PDB file of C-alpha atoms in Angstrom:
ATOM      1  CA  UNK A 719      72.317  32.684-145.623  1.00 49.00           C
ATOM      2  CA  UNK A 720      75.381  32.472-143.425  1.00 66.00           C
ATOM      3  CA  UNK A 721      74.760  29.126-140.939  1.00 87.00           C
ATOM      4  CA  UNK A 722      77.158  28.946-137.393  1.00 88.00           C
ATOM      5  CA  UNK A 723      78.345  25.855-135.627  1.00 89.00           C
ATOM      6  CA  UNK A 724      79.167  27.001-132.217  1.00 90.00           C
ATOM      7  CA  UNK A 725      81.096  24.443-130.064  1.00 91.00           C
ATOM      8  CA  UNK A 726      80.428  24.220-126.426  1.00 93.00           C
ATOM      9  CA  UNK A 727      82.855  21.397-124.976  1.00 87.00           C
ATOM     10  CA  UNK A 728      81.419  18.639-126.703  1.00 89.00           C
ATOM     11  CA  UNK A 729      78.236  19.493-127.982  1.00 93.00           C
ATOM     12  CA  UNK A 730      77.451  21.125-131.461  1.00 91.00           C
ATOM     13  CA  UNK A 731      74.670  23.982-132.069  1.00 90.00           C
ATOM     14  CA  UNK A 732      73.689  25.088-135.975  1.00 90.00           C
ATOM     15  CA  UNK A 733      72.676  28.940-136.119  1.00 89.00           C
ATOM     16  CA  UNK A 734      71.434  31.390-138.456  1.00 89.00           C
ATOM     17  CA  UNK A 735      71.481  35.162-138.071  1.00 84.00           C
ATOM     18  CA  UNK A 736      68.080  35.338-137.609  1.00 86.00           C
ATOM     19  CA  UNK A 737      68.578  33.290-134.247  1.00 86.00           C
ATOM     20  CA  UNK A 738      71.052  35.476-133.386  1.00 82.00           C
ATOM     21  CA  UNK A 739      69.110  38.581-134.380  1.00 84.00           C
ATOM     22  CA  UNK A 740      65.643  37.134-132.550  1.00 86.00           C
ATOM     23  CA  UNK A 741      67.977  36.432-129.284  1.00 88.00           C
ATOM     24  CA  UNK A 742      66.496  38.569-126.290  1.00 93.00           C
ATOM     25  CA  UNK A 743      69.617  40.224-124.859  1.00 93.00           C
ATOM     26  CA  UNK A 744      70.643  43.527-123.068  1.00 94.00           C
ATOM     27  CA  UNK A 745      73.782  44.689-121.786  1.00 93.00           C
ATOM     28  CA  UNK A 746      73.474  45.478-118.165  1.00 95.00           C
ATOM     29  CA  UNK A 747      76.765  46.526-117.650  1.00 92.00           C
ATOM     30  CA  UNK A 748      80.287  46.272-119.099  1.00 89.00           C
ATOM     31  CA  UNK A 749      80.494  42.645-120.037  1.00 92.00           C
ATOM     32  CA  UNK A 750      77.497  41.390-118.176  1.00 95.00           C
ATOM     33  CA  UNK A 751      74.275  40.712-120.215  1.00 95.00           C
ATOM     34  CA  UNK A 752      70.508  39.693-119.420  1.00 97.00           C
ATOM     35  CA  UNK A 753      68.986  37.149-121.581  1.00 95.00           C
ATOM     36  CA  UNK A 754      65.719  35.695-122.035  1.00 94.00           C
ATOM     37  CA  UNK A 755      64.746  32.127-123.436  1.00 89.00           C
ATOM     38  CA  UNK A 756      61.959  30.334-123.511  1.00 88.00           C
ATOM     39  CA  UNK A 757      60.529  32.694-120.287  1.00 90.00           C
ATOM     40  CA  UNK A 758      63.635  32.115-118.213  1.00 94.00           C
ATOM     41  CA  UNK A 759      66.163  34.268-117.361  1.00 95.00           C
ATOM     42  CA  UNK A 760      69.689  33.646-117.559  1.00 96.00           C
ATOM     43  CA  UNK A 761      72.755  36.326-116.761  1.00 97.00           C
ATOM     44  CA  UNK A 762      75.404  35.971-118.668  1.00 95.00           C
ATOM     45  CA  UNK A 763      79.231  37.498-118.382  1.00 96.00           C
ATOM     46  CA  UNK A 764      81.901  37.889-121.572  1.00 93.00           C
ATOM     47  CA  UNK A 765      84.933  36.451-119.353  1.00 93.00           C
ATOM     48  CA  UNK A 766      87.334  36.396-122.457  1.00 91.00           C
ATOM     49  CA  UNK A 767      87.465  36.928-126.060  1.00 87.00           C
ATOM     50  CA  UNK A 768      89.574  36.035-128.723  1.00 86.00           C
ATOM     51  CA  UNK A 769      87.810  37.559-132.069  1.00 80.00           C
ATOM     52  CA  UNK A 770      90.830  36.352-133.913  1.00 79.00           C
ATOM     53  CA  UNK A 771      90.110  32.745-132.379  1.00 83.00           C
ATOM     54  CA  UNK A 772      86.268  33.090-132.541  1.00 88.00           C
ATOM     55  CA  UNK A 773      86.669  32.042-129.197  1.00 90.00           C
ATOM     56  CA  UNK A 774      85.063  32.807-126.117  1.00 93.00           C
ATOM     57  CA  UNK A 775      84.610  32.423-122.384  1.00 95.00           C
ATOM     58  CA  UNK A 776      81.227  32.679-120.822  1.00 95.00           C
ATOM     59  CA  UNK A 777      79.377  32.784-117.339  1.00 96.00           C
ATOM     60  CA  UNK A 778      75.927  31.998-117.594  1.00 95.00           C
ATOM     61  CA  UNK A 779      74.326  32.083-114.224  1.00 96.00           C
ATOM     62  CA  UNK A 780      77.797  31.561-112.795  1.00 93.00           C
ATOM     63  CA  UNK A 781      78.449  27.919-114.750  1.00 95.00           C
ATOM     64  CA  UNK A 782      81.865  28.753-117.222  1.00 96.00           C
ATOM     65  CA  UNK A 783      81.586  27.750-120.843  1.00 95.00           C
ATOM     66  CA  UNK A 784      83.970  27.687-123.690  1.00 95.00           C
ATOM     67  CA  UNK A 785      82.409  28.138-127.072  1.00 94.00           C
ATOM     68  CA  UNK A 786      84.045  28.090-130.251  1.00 92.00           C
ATOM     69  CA  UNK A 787      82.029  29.859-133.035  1.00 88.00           C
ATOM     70  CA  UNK A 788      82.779  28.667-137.006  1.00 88.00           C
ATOM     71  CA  UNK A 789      81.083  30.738-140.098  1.00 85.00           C
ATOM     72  CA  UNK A 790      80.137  28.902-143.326  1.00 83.00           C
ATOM     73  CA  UNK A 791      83.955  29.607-144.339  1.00 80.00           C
ATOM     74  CA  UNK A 792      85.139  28.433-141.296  1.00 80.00           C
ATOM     75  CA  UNK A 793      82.884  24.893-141.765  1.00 78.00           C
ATOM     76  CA  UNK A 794      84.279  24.918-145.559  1.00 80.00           C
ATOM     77  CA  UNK A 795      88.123  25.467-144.730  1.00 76.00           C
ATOM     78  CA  UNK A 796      88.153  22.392-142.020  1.00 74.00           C
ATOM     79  CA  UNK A 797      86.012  20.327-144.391  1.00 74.00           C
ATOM     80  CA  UNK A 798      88.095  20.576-147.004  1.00 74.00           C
ATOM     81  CA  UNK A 799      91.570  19.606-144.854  1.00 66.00           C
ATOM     82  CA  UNK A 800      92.947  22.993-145.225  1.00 59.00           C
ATOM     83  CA  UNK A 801      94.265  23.389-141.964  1.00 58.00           C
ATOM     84  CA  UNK A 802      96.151  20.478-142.026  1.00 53.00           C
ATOM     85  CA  UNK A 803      97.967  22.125-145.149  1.00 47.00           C
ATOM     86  CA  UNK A 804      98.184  24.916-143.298  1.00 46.00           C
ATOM     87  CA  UNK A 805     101.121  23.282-140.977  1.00 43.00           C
ATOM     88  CA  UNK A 806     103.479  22.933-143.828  1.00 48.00           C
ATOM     89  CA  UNK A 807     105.469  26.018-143.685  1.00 57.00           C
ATOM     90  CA  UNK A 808     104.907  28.369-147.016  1.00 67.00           C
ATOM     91  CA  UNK A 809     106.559  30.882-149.079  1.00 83.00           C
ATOM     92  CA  UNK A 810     103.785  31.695-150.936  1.00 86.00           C
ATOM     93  CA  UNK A 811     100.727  33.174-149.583  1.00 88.00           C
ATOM     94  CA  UNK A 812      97.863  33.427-151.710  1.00 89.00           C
ATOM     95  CA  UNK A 813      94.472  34.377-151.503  1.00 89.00           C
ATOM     96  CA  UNK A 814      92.392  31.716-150.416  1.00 86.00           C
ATOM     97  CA  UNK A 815      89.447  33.018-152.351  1.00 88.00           C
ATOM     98  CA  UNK A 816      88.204  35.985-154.874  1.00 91.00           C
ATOM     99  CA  UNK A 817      87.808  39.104-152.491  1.00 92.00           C
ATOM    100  CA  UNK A 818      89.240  42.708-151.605  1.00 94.00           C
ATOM    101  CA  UNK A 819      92.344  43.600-149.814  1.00 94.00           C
ATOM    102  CA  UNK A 820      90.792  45.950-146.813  1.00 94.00           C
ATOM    103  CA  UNK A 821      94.364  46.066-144.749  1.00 94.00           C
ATOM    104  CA  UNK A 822      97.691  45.337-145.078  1.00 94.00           C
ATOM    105  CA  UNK A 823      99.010  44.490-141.417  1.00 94.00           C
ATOM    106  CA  UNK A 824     102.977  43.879-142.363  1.00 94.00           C
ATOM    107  CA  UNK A 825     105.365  45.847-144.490  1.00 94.00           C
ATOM    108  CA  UNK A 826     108.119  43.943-146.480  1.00 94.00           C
ATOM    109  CA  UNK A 827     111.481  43.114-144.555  1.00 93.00           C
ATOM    110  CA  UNK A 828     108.871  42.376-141.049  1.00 92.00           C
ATOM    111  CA  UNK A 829     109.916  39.252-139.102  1.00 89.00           C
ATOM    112  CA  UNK A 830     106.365  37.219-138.122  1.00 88.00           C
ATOM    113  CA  UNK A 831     105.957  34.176-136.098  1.00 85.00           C
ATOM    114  CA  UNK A 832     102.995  31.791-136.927  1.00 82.00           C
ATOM    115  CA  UNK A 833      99.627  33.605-135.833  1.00 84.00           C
ATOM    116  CA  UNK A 834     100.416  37.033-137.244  1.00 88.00           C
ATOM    117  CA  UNK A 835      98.175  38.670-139.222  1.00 91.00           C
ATOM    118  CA  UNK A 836      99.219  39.566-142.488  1.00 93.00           C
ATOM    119  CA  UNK A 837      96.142  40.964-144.049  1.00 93.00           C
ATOM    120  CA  UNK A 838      91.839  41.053-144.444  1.00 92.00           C
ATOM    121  CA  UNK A 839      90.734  39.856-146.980  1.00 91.00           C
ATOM    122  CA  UNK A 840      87.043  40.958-147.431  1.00 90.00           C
ATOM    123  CA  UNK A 841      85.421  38.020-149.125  1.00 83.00           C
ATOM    124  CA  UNK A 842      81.438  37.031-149.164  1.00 77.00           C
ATOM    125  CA  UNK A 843      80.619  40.159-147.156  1.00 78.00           C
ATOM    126  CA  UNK A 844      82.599  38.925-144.491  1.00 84.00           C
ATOM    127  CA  UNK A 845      86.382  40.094-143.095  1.00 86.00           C
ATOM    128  CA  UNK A 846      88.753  36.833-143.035  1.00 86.00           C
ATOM    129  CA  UNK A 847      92.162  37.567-141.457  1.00 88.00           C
ATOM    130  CA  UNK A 848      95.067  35.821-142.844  1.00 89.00           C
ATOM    131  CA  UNK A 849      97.652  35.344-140.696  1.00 89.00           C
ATOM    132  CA  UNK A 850     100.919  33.146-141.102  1.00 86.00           C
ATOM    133  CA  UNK A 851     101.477  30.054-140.803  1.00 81.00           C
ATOM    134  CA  UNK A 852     105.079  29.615-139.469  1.00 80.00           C
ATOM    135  CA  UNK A 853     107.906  32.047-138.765  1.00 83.00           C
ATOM    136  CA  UNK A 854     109.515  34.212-141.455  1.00 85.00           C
ATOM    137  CA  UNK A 855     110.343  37.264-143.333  1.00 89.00           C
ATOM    138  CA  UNK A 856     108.152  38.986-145.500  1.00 91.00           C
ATOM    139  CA  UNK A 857     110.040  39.335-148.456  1.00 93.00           C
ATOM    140  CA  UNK A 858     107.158  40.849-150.761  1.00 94.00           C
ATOM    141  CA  UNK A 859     103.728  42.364-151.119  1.00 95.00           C
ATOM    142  CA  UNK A 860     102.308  42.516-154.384  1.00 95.00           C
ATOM    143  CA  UNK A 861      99.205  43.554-153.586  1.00 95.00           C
ATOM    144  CA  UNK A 862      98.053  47.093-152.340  1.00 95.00           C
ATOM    145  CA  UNK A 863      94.874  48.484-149.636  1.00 94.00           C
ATOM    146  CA  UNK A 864      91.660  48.432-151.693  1.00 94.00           C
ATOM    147  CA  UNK A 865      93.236  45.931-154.964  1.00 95.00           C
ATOM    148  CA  UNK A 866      90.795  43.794-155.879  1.00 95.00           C
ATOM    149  CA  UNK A 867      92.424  39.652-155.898  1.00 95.00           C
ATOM    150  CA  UNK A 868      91.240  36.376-157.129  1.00 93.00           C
ATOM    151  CA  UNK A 869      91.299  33.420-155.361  1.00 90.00           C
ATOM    152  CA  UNK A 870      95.319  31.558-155.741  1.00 90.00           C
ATOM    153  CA  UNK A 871      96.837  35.034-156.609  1.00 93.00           C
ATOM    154  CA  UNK A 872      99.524  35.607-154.495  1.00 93.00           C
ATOM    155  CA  UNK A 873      99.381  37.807-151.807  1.00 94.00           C
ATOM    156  CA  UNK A 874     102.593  38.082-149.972  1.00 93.00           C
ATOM    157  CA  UNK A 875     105.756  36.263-150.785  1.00 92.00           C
ATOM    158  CA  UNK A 876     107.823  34.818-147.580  1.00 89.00           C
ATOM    159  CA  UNK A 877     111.245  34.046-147.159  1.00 85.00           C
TER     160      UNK A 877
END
């Protein structure tokens, strides 16, 4: 079962989907919710979202939060020091684990900057977006929509 660590400035909550699932919440309106917990109510307004990021920007009873959401991968990648690999620049981008390729988002020749999303990569019944890690050209894609990878077979070669 997938377990969250969601980040709210300095303190650290552990969730499972069945929290999620067993939250009582209703959209009111556009991005304004009702929730109840523990027989109080709270109202609560999606002020920004960054899905990339799993980042977002909340209003709950007109107090602003910033929470940071990580998945299991998410909790494995930073335990593991990946993202401070992830700085070097690369010209080689390979798939960080067994999966299938559900989108190619760049086409050989494309310039990128770091951020870009190159492809998603489905992967433990879950999407992950890969994006790039520093500026460049794509110079190759040697995979194709719906190709099934393994995990360190390259992906997209950079230049």
């Amino acid at each position: 079962m997938t377990n969250y660590r969601i980040t709210v400035g300095d303190q650290q909550i552990s969730a499972t989907p069945g929290d999620i699932e067993d939250l009582d919440i209703i959209r009111t309106s556009g991005s304004n919710y009702h929730l109840l917990k523990d027989n109080k109510a709270y109202q609560v307004q999606l002020l920004s979202a960054d899905y990339l990021e799993k980042r977002l920007k909340i209003a709950v009873n007109g107090t602003t939060y910033e929470i940071e959401i990580e998945d299991e991968y998410d909790q494995q990648v930073k335990e593991m020091g990946l993202l401070a690999v992830a700085a070097q620049k690369v010209n080689f981008i390979n798939a960080p684990m067994p999966g299938l390729i559900l989108d190619i988002m760049v086409t050989e020749g494309q310039e990128v900057e770091a951020g870009t999303p190159l492809l998603v990569l489905s992967a433990m019944k879950m999407e992950n977006i890969i994006v790039s890690q520093g500026e460049g050209v794509v110079k190759s894609i040697p995979v194709k929509k719906d190709e099934a990878v393994e995990k360190g077979q390259l992906v997209i070669e950079m230049e």
